[in-house]
Amino acid sequence: MATGCFVMNLLRLLPVLLLTACATRSVLVQSARHTKLGEYQLAYQVLDDAFRAQQAAGSVDAELEAAHRTARIECLRSRAQEHIFQEREGRALVDLEELRGIAPDHPDLPGLVARAKDKKAKRIVGKGDDMFVRKDFAGATQCYLEAMTVVTDLEEARVGLANVKAATARMSQRAQEEFLDAVRKLPEFRNHEVQWHAANVRFYAPERDEAKELESRAKRESAQQAVARAKECELARLFGAALREYMVAQKLVPDLPGLRESIAQMDRELQAAVLIDKAQKSMRAQQFDLAREQLGKAFELSVMARNDIGDLVQVTRKLEGEARYKAARDLEVLGKKSEALAAYEALVKDLPNGLTDEKARCDSLRVDIDGAQKAWAEAEAAEAAGDQPKALEAYIESERFYAGWKDGKARIARLRAALAPKPADPAPAATTGNGGTSGS
């Protein structure tokens, strides 16, 4: 009975086993084709996919497992060669370490590891050589030592370290000379030269902290001198020059107290100066409202030029007053006494301290206008009473006070025409009995 069950199960699994065998054969053929073309990574990928699928199913074909191992070894070797060629030695060494775990006796392993390490070490030495040329001796030394951790007896790294030692030995003496020059010039307030010598010390001997302190002190003193020059420029209203000096100080010592605030104020002073210039142009163009607006903005921005701005505001008022006085005078010359009086009165109200003779002109115009009104009232009353001669005389009096006021000229002309003597009628001609003209 048991034998029968085993046979039945075998018959049931036989199609699956045959299918698996066919699939394995197909994968092996496909992988071999990639291997023949040198496509080792593709060859391994095909086998790896099939291997993982069978592994998940719980049974791996022995032939597939052997081929998978062989393909993995070839894939790692090929990929490491490619990494070495493309200067990715670190990744190559990772692959070679994995290869060592699978096939420690692989004949190509020692040579590939040596090539990868040699290339990596020499590339690090090349970086150190670049730093050596730039006088970055600390960086160069670090690179040479790092290269020697990759290849212990690398000749290029030993030569690089020797070169650094010789260069620093020579530069130590040069650094000492530069440091002494800096110290000598510091009491003479030759701060720029002190900075230059201190920078040379740091170039030749970066480890000398006293050079950094000396350079920092010289920079601070130079910055303070620049600030002092800037203050002088401020007092002279040379805000652009002051801003440049403050920026020089900021470049030397960025954290100097009050420097940012001074730079910001100089920016505002320059903006105010531009507005003041625009306001003066607006005044010349008699755009007084615009000029006042520009001066108001300048006053808000500026601290140093506020007195000047106040003076310009007064100048604006005076110029505007003069323009308004001229307009009122033109109205007076044209005989428009009412309009001229209104203009003068508005000017007196806006400029109570007085500009010129506008108050006297107001008084004179009021006398004329009042006289004209009084005479006009008398003329209208006389005309209403039927006294045309008196009305005519009053209208003429009103016209003397205010020529062209109302329709005075028309009324004078009308009354003169009414009062003019009328021409006598001509005598009638003699006639005959039959209606004809008499003869001589």
mmCIF file of C-alpha atoms in Angstrom, residues 14-349:
data_model
loop_
_atom_site.group_PDB
_atom_site.id
_atom_site.type_symbol
_atom_site.label_atom_id
_atom_site.label_comp_id
_atom_site.label_asym_id
_atom_site.label_seq_id
_atom_site.Cartn_x
_atom_site.Cartn_y
_atom_site.Cartn_z
ATOM 1 C CA LEU A 14 7.113 14.105 -12.434
ATOM 2 C CA PRO A 15 5.744 16.962 -14.614
ATOM 3 C CA VAL A 16 7.029 19.517 -12.129
ATOM 4 C CA LEU A 17 10.474 17.929 -12.033
ATOM 5 C CA LEU A 18 10.614 17.756 -15.808
ATOM 6 C CA LEU A 19 9.528 21.409 -16.044
ATOM 7 C CA THR A 20 12.197 22.455 -13.507
ATOM 8 C CA ALA A 21 14.859 20.543 -15.376
ATOM 9 C CA CYS A 22 13.852 22.178 -18.652
ATOM 10 C CA ALA A 23 13.897 25.637 -17.057
ATOM 11 C CA THR A 24 17.350 25.061 -15.549
ATOM 12 C CA ARG A 25 18.699 23.904 -18.895
ATOM 13 C CA SER A 26 17.297 27.022 -20.593
ATOM 14 C CA VAL A 27 18.848 29.327 -17.965
ATOM 15 C CA LEU A 28 22.221 27.583 -18.228
ATOM 16 C CA VAL A 29 22.211 27.952 -22.000
ATOM 17 C CA GLN A 30 21.287 31.657 -21.758
ATOM 18 C CA SER A 31 23.994 32.287 -19.150
ATOM 19 C CA ALA A 32 26.601 30.466 -21.232
ATOM 20 C CA ARG A 33 25.714 32.673 -24.198
ATOM 21 C CA HIS A 34 26.346 35.830 -22.120
ATOM 22 C CA THR A 35 29.586 34.388 -20.779
ATOM 23 C CA LYS A 36 30.819 33.645 -24.292
ATOM 24 C CA LEU A 37 30.216 37.321 -25.175
ATOM 25 C CA GLY A 38 32.101 38.491 -22.043
ATOM 26 C CA GLU A 39 28.905 39.710 -20.425
ATOM 27 C CA TYR A 40 29.723 38.227 -17.042
ATOM 28 C CA GLN A 41 27.371 40.358 -15.010
ATOM 29 C CA LEU A 42 24.401 39.486 -17.237
ATOM 30 C CA ALA A 43 25.404 35.827 -17.120
ATOM 31 C CA TYR A 44 25.390 35.937 -13.323
ATOM 32 C CA GLN A 45 22.132 37.905 -13.166
ATOM 33 C CA VAL A 46 20.265 35.293 -15.228
ATOM 34 C CA LEU A 47 21.487 32.475 -13.017
ATOM 35 C CA ASP A 48 20.931 34.454 -9.825
ATOM 36 C CA ASP A 49 17.274 35.085 -10.676
ATOM 37 C CA ALA A 50 16.683 31.360 -11.317
ATOM 38 C CA PHE A 51 18.700 30.397 -8.239
ATOM 39 C CA ARG A 52 16.647 32.667 -5.963
ATOM 40 C CA ALA A 53 13.385 31.410 -7.473
ATOM 41 C CA GLN A 54 14.305 27.759 -6.839
ATOM 42 C CA GLN A 55 15.632 28.648 -3.401
ATOM 43 C CA ALA A 56 12.282 30.228 -2.540
ATOM 44 C CA ALA A 57 10.512 27.098 -3.812
ATOM 45 C CA GLY A 58 12.565 24.977 -1.420
ATOM 46 C CA SER A 59 14.725 23.021 -3.910
ATOM 47 C CA VAL A 60 17.787 24.168 -5.921
ATOM 48 C CA ASP A 61 19.132 22.172 -8.832
ATOM 49 C CA ALA A 62 22.722 21.065 -8.141
ATOM 50 C CA GLU A 63 23.897 21.980 -11.649
ATOM 51 C CA LEU A 64 22.316 25.420 -11.308
ATOM 52 C CA GLU A 65 23.946 25.915 -7.899
ATOM 53 C CA ALA A 66 27.413 25.074 -9.275
ATOM 54 C CA ALA A 67 26.953 27.287 -12.314
ATOM 55 C CA HIS A 68 25.652 30.095 -10.064
ATOM 56 C CA ARG A 69 28.808 29.974 -7.911
ATOM 57 C CA THR A 70 31.105 29.988 -10.958
ATOM 58 C CA ALA A 71 29.211 32.900 -12.543
ATOM 59 C CA ARG A 72 29.351 34.869 -9.292
ATOM 60 C CA ILE A 73 33.130 34.484 -9.142
ATOM 61 C CA GLU A 74 33.502 35.654 -12.746
ATOM 62 C CA CYS A 75 31.099 38.536 -12.163
ATOM 63 C CA LEU A 76 33.067 39.781 -9.156
ATOM 64 C CA ARG A 77 36.400 39.462 -10.960
ATOM 65 C CA SER A 78 35.088 41.224 -14.087
ATOM 66 C CA ARG A 79 33.399 43.992 -12.120
ATOM 67 C CA ALA A 80 36.525 44.593 -10.027
ATOM 68 C CA GLN A 81 38.576 44.965 -13.220
ATOM 69 C CA GLU A 82 36.069 47.462 -14.545
ATOM 70 C CA HIS A 83 36.139 49.471 -11.299
ATOM 71 C CA ILE A 84 39.944 49.572 -11.387
ATOM 72 C CA PHE A 85 39.913 50.776 -14.986
ATOM 73 C CA GLN A 86 37.383 53.518 -14.158
ATOM 74 C CA GLU A 87 39.412 54.624 -11.079
ATOM 75 C CA ARG A 88 36.872 53.361 -8.566
ATOM 76 C CA GLU A 89 39.449 51.429 -6.601
ATOM 77 C CA GLY A 90 37.470 51.446 -3.343
ATOM 78 C CA ARG A 91 34.544 49.632 -4.945
ATOM 79 C CA ALA A 92 36.965 47.272 -6.675
ATOM 80 C CA LEU A 93 38.513 46.313 -3.344
ATOM 81 C CA VAL A 94 35.037 45.627 -1.910
ATOM 82 C CA ASP A 95 34.315 43.232 -4.798
ATOM 83 C CA LEU A 96 37.731 41.601 -4.448
ATOM 84 C CA GLU A 97 37.193 41.081 -0.720
ATOM 85 C CA GLU A 98 33.904 39.367 -1.526
ATOM 86 C CA LEU A 99 35.725 37.263 -4.134
ATOM 87 C CA ARG A 100 38.308 36.286 -1.498
ATOM 88 C CA GLY A 101 35.509 34.951 0.682
ATOM 89 C CA ILE A 102 34.186 32.744 -2.138
ATOM 90 C CA ALA A 103 37.410 31.723 -3.893
ATOM 91 C CA PRO A 104 40.449 32.596 -1.763
ATOM 92 C CA ASP A 105 42.757 30.721 -4.130
ATOM 93 C CA HIS A 106 41.603 32.481 -7.305
ATOM 94 C CA PRO A 107 44.737 33.042 -9.435
ATOM 95 C CA ASP A 108 43.779 36.617 -10.439
ATOM 96 C CA LEU A 109 42.981 37.772 -6.895
ATOM 97 C CA PRO A 110 46.490 38.872 -5.722
ATOM 98 C CA GLY A 111 47.237 40.777 -8.919
ATOM 99 C CA LEU A 112 43.897 42.589 -8.940
ATOM 100 C CA VAL A 113 44.219 43.561 -5.283
ATOM 101 C CA ALA A 114 47.753 44.868 -5.887
ATOM 102 C CA ARG A 115 46.643 46.885 -8.930
ATOM 103 C CA ALA A 116 43.676 48.394 -7.089
ATOM 104 C CA LYS A 117 45.745 49.387 -4.052
ATOM 105 C CA ASP A 118 48.597 50.748 -6.176
ATOM 106 C CA LYS A 119 46.232 52.908 -8.243
ATOM 107 C CA LYS A 120 44.398 54.141 -5.166
ATOM 108 C CA ALA A 121 47.602 54.976 -3.328
ATOM 109 C CA LYS A 122 49.147 56.787 -6.296
ATOM 110 C CA ARG A 123 45.989 58.809 -6.813
ATOM 111 C CA ILE A 124 46.149 59.907 -3.165
ATOM 112 C CA VAL A 125 49.816 60.814 -3.687
ATOM 113 C CA GLY A 126 48.821 62.918 -6.702
ATOM 114 C CA LYS A 127 46.356 64.838 -4.520
ATOM 115 C CA GLY A 128 49.143 65.357 -1.981
ATOM 116 C CA ASP A 129 51.486 66.633 -4.693
ATOM 117 C CA ASP A 130 48.876 69.241 -5.678
ATOM 118 C CA MET A 131 48.655 70.394 -2.068
ATOM 119 C CA PHE A 132 52.431 70.529 -1.848
ATOM 120 C CA VAL A 133 52.549 72.861 -4.854
ATOM 121 C CA ARG A 134 49.966 75.111 -3.142
ATOM 122 C CA LYS A 135 52.152 75.105 -0.008
ATOM 123 C CA ASP A 136 49.499 73.184 1.954
ATOM 124 C CA PHE A 137 52.130 71.084 3.695
ATOM 125 C CA ALA A 138 49.800 69.749 6.385
ATOM 126 C CA GLY A 139 47.324 68.494 3.784
ATOM 127 C CA ALA A 140 50.094 67.052 1.637
ATOM 128 C CA THR A 141 51.562 65.188 4.615
ATOM 129 C CA GLN A 142 48.169 63.742 5.458
ATOM 130 C CA CYS A 143 47.732 62.501 1.877
ATOM 131 C CA TYR A 144 51.184 60.877 1.764
ATOM 132 C CA LEU A 145 50.552 59.089 5.074
ATOM 133 C CA GLU A 146 47.134 57.943 3.872
ATOM 134 C CA ALA A 147 48.715 56.543 0.695
ATOM 135 C CA MET A 148 51.196 54.586 2.797
ATOM 136 C CA THR A 149 48.339 52.977 4.721
ATOM 137 C CA VAL A 150 47.165 51.585 1.381
ATOM 138 C CA VAL A 151 50.618 50.587 0.059
ATOM 139 C CA THR A 152 53.106 50.512 2.907
ATOM 140 C CA ASP A 153 56.333 50.890 0.947
ATOM 141 C CA LEU A 154 55.108 53.220 -1.805
ATOM 142 C CA GLU A 155 58.127 55.099 -3.124
ATOM 143 C CA GLU A 156 56.169 58.132 -4.295
ATOM 144 C CA ALA A 157 54.719 58.658 -0.801
ATOM 145 C CA ARG A 158 58.164 58.433 0.838
ATOM 146 C CA VAL A 159 59.541 61.005 -1.632
ATOM 147 C CA GLY A 160 56.570 63.307 -0.933
ATOM 148 C CA LEU A 161 57.155 63.173 2.821
ATOM 149 C CA ALA A 162 60.844 63.944 2.313
ATOM 150 C CA ASN A 163 59.964 66.940 0.138
ATOM 151 C CA VAL A 164 57.576 68.270 2.783
ATOM 152 C CA LYS A 165 60.235 67.924 5.469
ATOM 153 C CA ALA A 166 62.824 69.806 3.379
ATOM 154 C CA ALA A 167 60.383 72.561 2.413
ATOM 155 C CA THR A 168 59.159 73.161 5.961
ATOM 156 C CA ALA A 169 62.742 73.268 7.217
ATOM 157 C CA ARG A 170 63.562 76.056 4.762
ATOM 158 C CA MET A 171 60.311 77.869 5.421
ATOM 159 C CA SER A 172 60.694 77.865 9.169
ATOM 160 C CA GLN A 173 63.679 80.164 8.798
ATOM 161 C CA ARG A 174 61.790 82.358 6.322
ATOM 162 C CA ALA A 175 58.793 82.446 8.653
ATOM 163 C CA GLN A 176 60.987 83.635 11.512
ATOM 164 C CA GLU A 177 62.351 86.493 9.377
ATOM 165 C CA GLU A 178 58.849 87.559 8.342
ATOM 166 C CA PHE A 179 57.634 87.455 11.940
ATOM 167 C CA LEU A 180 60.472 89.705 13.100
ATOM 168 C CA ASP A 181 59.698 92.194 10.314
ATOM 169 C CA ALA A 182 56.064 92.281 11.423
ATOM 170 C CA VAL A 183 56.993 92.876 15.057
ATOM 171 C CA ARG A 184 59.373 95.716 14.119
ATOM 172 C CA LYS A 185 56.727 97.574 12.086
ATOM 173 C CA LEU A 186 53.865 97.207 14.547
ATOM 174 C CA PRO A 187 54.947 100.129 16.836
ATOM 175 C CA GLU A 188 55.277 102.336 13.738
ATOM 176 C CA PHE A 189 51.553 101.871 12.950
ATOM 177 C CA ARG A 190 52.455 100.409 9.546
ATOM 178 C CA ASN A 191 49.527 98.045 9.900
ATOM 179 C CA HIS A 192 49.207 97.048 6.259
ATOM 180 C CA GLU A 193 52.829 95.924 6.195
ATOM 181 C CA VAL A 194 52.335 94.094 9.491
ATOM 182 C CA GLN A 195 49.397 92.232 7.961
ATOM 183 C CA TRP A 196 51.471 91.330 4.922
ATOM 184 C CA HIS A 197 54.377 89.965 6.979
ATOM 185 C CA ALA A 198 52.034 88.104 9.328
ATOM 186 C CA ALA A 199 50.250 86.537 6.371
ATOM 187 C CA ASN A 200 53.634 85.401 5.049
ATOM 188 C CA VAL A 201 54.421 83.815 8.406
ATOM 189 C CA ARG A 202 51.156 81.890 8.271
ATOM 190 C CA PHE A 203 51.961 80.878 4.697
ATOM 191 C CA TYR A 204 55.386 79.572 5.575
ATOM 192 C CA ALA A 205 54.512 78.216 9.023
ATOM 193 C CA PRO A 206 50.736 77.749 9.509
ATOM 194 C CA GLU A 207 51.274 76.310 12.966
ATOM 195 C CA ARG A 208 52.600 79.579 14.411
ATOM 196 C CA ASP A 209 49.682 80.962 16.398
ATOM 197 C CA GLU A 210 51.527 84.143 17.366
ATOM 198 C CA ALA A 211 51.445 85.199 13.693
ATOM 199 C CA LYS A 212 47.662 84.851 13.685
ATOM 200 C CA GLU A 213 47.410 87.060 16.769
ATOM 201 C CA LEU A 214 49.738 89.630 15.217
ATOM 202 C CA GLU A 215 47.758 89.682 11.986
ATOM 203 C CA SER A 216 44.496 89.997 13.903
ATOM 204 C CA ARG A 217 45.825 92.940 15.895
ATOM 205 C CA ALA A 218 47.057 94.709 12.761
ATOM 206 C CA LYS A 219 43.719 94.171 11.044
ATOM 207 C CA ARG A 220 41.805 95.571 14.008
ATOM 208 C CA GLU A 221 43.984 98.681 14.149
ATOM 209 C CA SER A 222 43.644 99.176 10.387
ATOM 210 C CA ALA A 223 39.874 98.805 10.722
ATOM 211 C CA GLN A 224 39.768 101.399 13.505
ATOM 212 C CA GLN A 225 41.786 103.806 11.353
ATOM 213 C CA ALA A 226 39.317 103.265 8.504
ATOM 214 C CA VAL A 227 36.435 104.011 10.895
ATOM 215 C CA ALA A 228 38.140 107.224 11.996
ATOM 216 C CA ARG A 229 38.504 108.311 8.361
ATOM 217 C CA ALA A 230 34.849 107.453 7.796
ATOM 218 C CA LYS A 231 33.799 109.674 10.705
ATOM 219 C CA GLU A 232 35.735 112.583 9.194
ATOM 220 C CA CYS A 233 33.974 112.021 5.878
ATOM 221 C CA GLU A 234 30.618 111.994 7.682
ATOM 222 C CA LEU A 235 31.303 115.404 9.225
ATOM 223 C CA ALA A 236 32.229 116.707 5.774
ATOM 224 C CA ARG A 237 28.936 115.305 4.362
ATOM 225 C CA LEU A 238 30.944 112.947 2.112
ATOM 226 C CA PHE A 239 28.659 110.006 2.731
ATOM 227 C CA GLY A 240 29.847 107.933 -0.234
ATOM 228 C CA ALA A 241 33.460 108.171 0.909
ATOM 229 C CA ALA A 242 32.398 107.360 4.481
ATOM 230 C CA LEU A 243 30.557 104.262 3.279
ATOM 231 C CA ARG A 244 33.652 103.041 1.414
ATOM 232 C CA GLU A 245 35.804 103.461 4.530
ATOM 233 C CA TYR A 246 33.278 101.608 6.681
ATOM 234 C CA MET A 247 33.223 98.760 4.169
ATOM 235 C CA VAL A 248 37.035 98.601 4.256
ATOM 236 C CA ALA A 249 36.806 98.264 8.037
ATOM 237 C CA GLN A 250 34.134 95.582 7.711
ATOM 238 C CA LYS A 251 36.307 93.576 5.348
ATOM 239 C CA LEU A 252 39.150 93.677 7.871
ATOM 240 C CA VAL A 253 37.113 93.078 11.059
ATOM 241 C CA PRO A 254 33.502 92.076 10.274
ATOM 242 C CA ASP A 255 32.426 92.035 13.923
ATOM 243 C CA LEU A 256 33.697 95.500 14.852
ATOM 244 C CA PRO A 257 31.105 97.054 17.233
ATOM 245 C CA GLY A 258 28.696 99.515 15.619
ATOM 246 C CA LEU A 259 30.015 98.894 12.109
ATOM 247 C CA ARG A 260 26.849 97.420 10.623
ATOM 248 C CA GLU A 261 24.757 100.245 12.006
ATOM 249 C CA SER A 262 27.134 102.855 10.547
ATOM 250 C CA ILE A 263 27.064 101.196 7.123
ATOM 251 C CA ALA A 264 23.250 101.081 7.202
ATOM 252 C CA GLN A 265 23.098 104.759 8.192
ATOM 253 C CA MET A 266 25.447 105.744 5.360
ATOM 254 C CA ASP A 267 23.183 103.886 2.943
ATOM 255 C CA ARG A 268 20.255 105.921 4.241
ATOM 256 C CA GLU A 269 22.253 109.171 4.036
ATOM 257 C CA LEU A 270 23.071 108.443 0.397
ATOM 258 C CA GLN A 271 19.389 107.760 -0.339
ATOM 259 C CA ALA A 272 18.511 111.028 1.371
ATOM 260 C CA ALA A 273 21.139 112.875 -0.695
ATOM 261 C CA VAL A 274 19.532 111.554 -3.884
ATOM 262 C CA LEU A 275 16.105 112.739 -2.689
ATOM 263 C CA ILE A 276 17.518 116.176 -1.797
ATOM 264 C CA ASP A 277 18.945 116.513 -5.301
ATOM 265 C CA LYS A 278 15.599 115.514 -6.812
ATOM 266 C CA ALA A 279 13.801 118.007 -4.548
ATOM 267 C CA GLN A 280 16.049 120.835 -5.743
ATOM 268 C CA LYS A 281 15.227 119.958 -9.347
ATOM 269 C CA SER A 282 11.525 119.893 -8.476
ATOM 270 C CA MET A 283 11.843 123.365 -6.900
ATOM 271 C CA ARG A 284 13.439 124.730 -10.068
ATOM 272 C CA ALA A 285 10.545 123.241 -12.056
ATOM 273 C CA GLN A 286 8.109 124.903 -9.582
ATOM 274 C CA GLN A 287 6.777 121.473 -8.544
ATOM 275 C CA PHE A 288 6.675 122.521 -4.900
ATOM 276 C CA ASP A 289 4.347 119.801 -3.578
ATOM 277 C CA LEU A 290 6.622 117.136 -5.042
ATOM 278 C CA ALA A 291 9.681 118.895 -3.612
ATOM 279 C CA ARG A 292 8.121 118.907 -0.121
ATOM 280 C CA GLU A 293 7.304 115.209 -0.409
ATOM 281 C CA GLN A 294 10.871 114.376 -1.434
ATOM 282 C CA LEU A 295 12.337 116.480 1.366
ATOM 283 C CA GLY A 296 10.021 114.783 3.882
ATOM 284 C CA LYS A 297 11.287 111.344 2.884
ATOM 285 C CA ALA A 298 14.875 112.581 3.008
ATOM 286 C CA PHE A 299 14.298 113.934 6.529
ATOM 287 C CA GLU A 300 13.083 110.520 7.702
ATOM 288 C CA LEU A 301 16.147 108.790 6.259
ATOM 289 C CA SER A 302 18.871 111.235 7.227
ATOM 290 C CA VAL A 303 20.433 112.135 10.539
ATOM 291 C CA MET A 304 23.433 114.177 9.425
ATOM 292 C CA ALA A 305 21.627 116.357 6.860
ATOM 293 C CA ARG A 306 18.463 117.234 8.751
ATOM 294 C CA ASN A 307 19.464 120.878 9.273
ATOM 295 C CA ASP A 308 20.183 121.235 5.558
ATOM 296 C CA ILE A 309 16.843 119.616 4.747
ATOM 297 C CA GLY A 310 15.081 122.057 7.087
ATOM 298 C CA ASP A 311 16.749 124.971 5.301
ATOM 299 C CA LEU A 312 15.641 123.578 1.941
ATOM 300 C CA VAL A 313 12.059 123.297 3.199
ATOM 301 C CA GLN A 314 12.185 127.031 4.008
ATOM 302 C CA VAL A 315 13.701 127.757 0.597
ATOM 303 C CA THR A 316 10.872 125.775 -0.988
ATOM 304 C CA ARG A 317 8.308 127.857 0.871
ATOM 305 C CA LYS A 318 10.035 131.067 -0.184
ATOM 306 C CA LEU A 319 10.281 130.035 -3.833
ATOM 307 C CA GLU A 320 6.664 128.926 -3.845
ATOM 308 C CA GLY A 321 5.673 132.241 -2.241
ATOM 309 C CA GLU A 322 7.579 134.194 -4.857
ATOM 310 C CA ALA A 323 5.893 132.219 -7.636
ATOM 311 C CA ARG A 324 2.468 132.850 -6.103
ATOM 312 C CA TYR A 325 3.269 136.559 -5.634
ATOM 313 C CA LYS A 326 4.240 136.821 -9.291
ATOM 314 C CA ALA A 327 0.983 135.135 -10.347
ATOM 315 C CA ALA A 328 -1.027 137.543 -8.160
ATOM 316 C CA ARG A 329 0.895 140.529 -9.550
ATOM 317 C CA ASP A 330 0.136 139.359 -13.091
ATOM 318 C CA LEU A 331 -3.583 139.276 -12.241
ATOM 319 C CA GLU A 332 -3.321 142.813 -10.849
ATOM 320 C CA VAL A 333 -1.548 144.076 -13.972
ATOM 321 C CA LEU A 334 -4.252 142.529 -16.123
ATOM 322 C CA GLY A 335 -6.848 144.477 -14.122
ATOM 323 C CA LYS A 336 -8.338 141.400 -12.416
ATOM 324 C CA LYS A 337 -8.376 143.066 -9.026
ATOM 325 C CA SER A 338 -10.752 140.638 -7.268
ATOM 326 C CA GLU A 339 -8.735 137.609 -8.358
ATOM 327 C CA ALA A 340 -5.491 139.400 -7.474
ATOM 328 C CA LEU A 341 -6.827 140.285 -4.004
ATOM 329 C CA ALA A 342 -7.845 136.666 -3.357
ATOM 330 C CA ALA A 343 -4.382 135.490 -4.405
ATOM 331 C CA TYR A 344 -2.619 138.051 -2.201
ATOM 332 C CA GLU A 345 -4.841 137.210 0.794
ATOM 333 C CA ALA A 346 -4.108 133.471 0.433
ATOM 334 C CA LEU A 347 -0.392 134.283 0.267
ATOM 335 C CA VAL A 348 -0.601 136.418 3.425
ATOM 336 C CA LYS A 349 -2.428 133.580 5.220
#
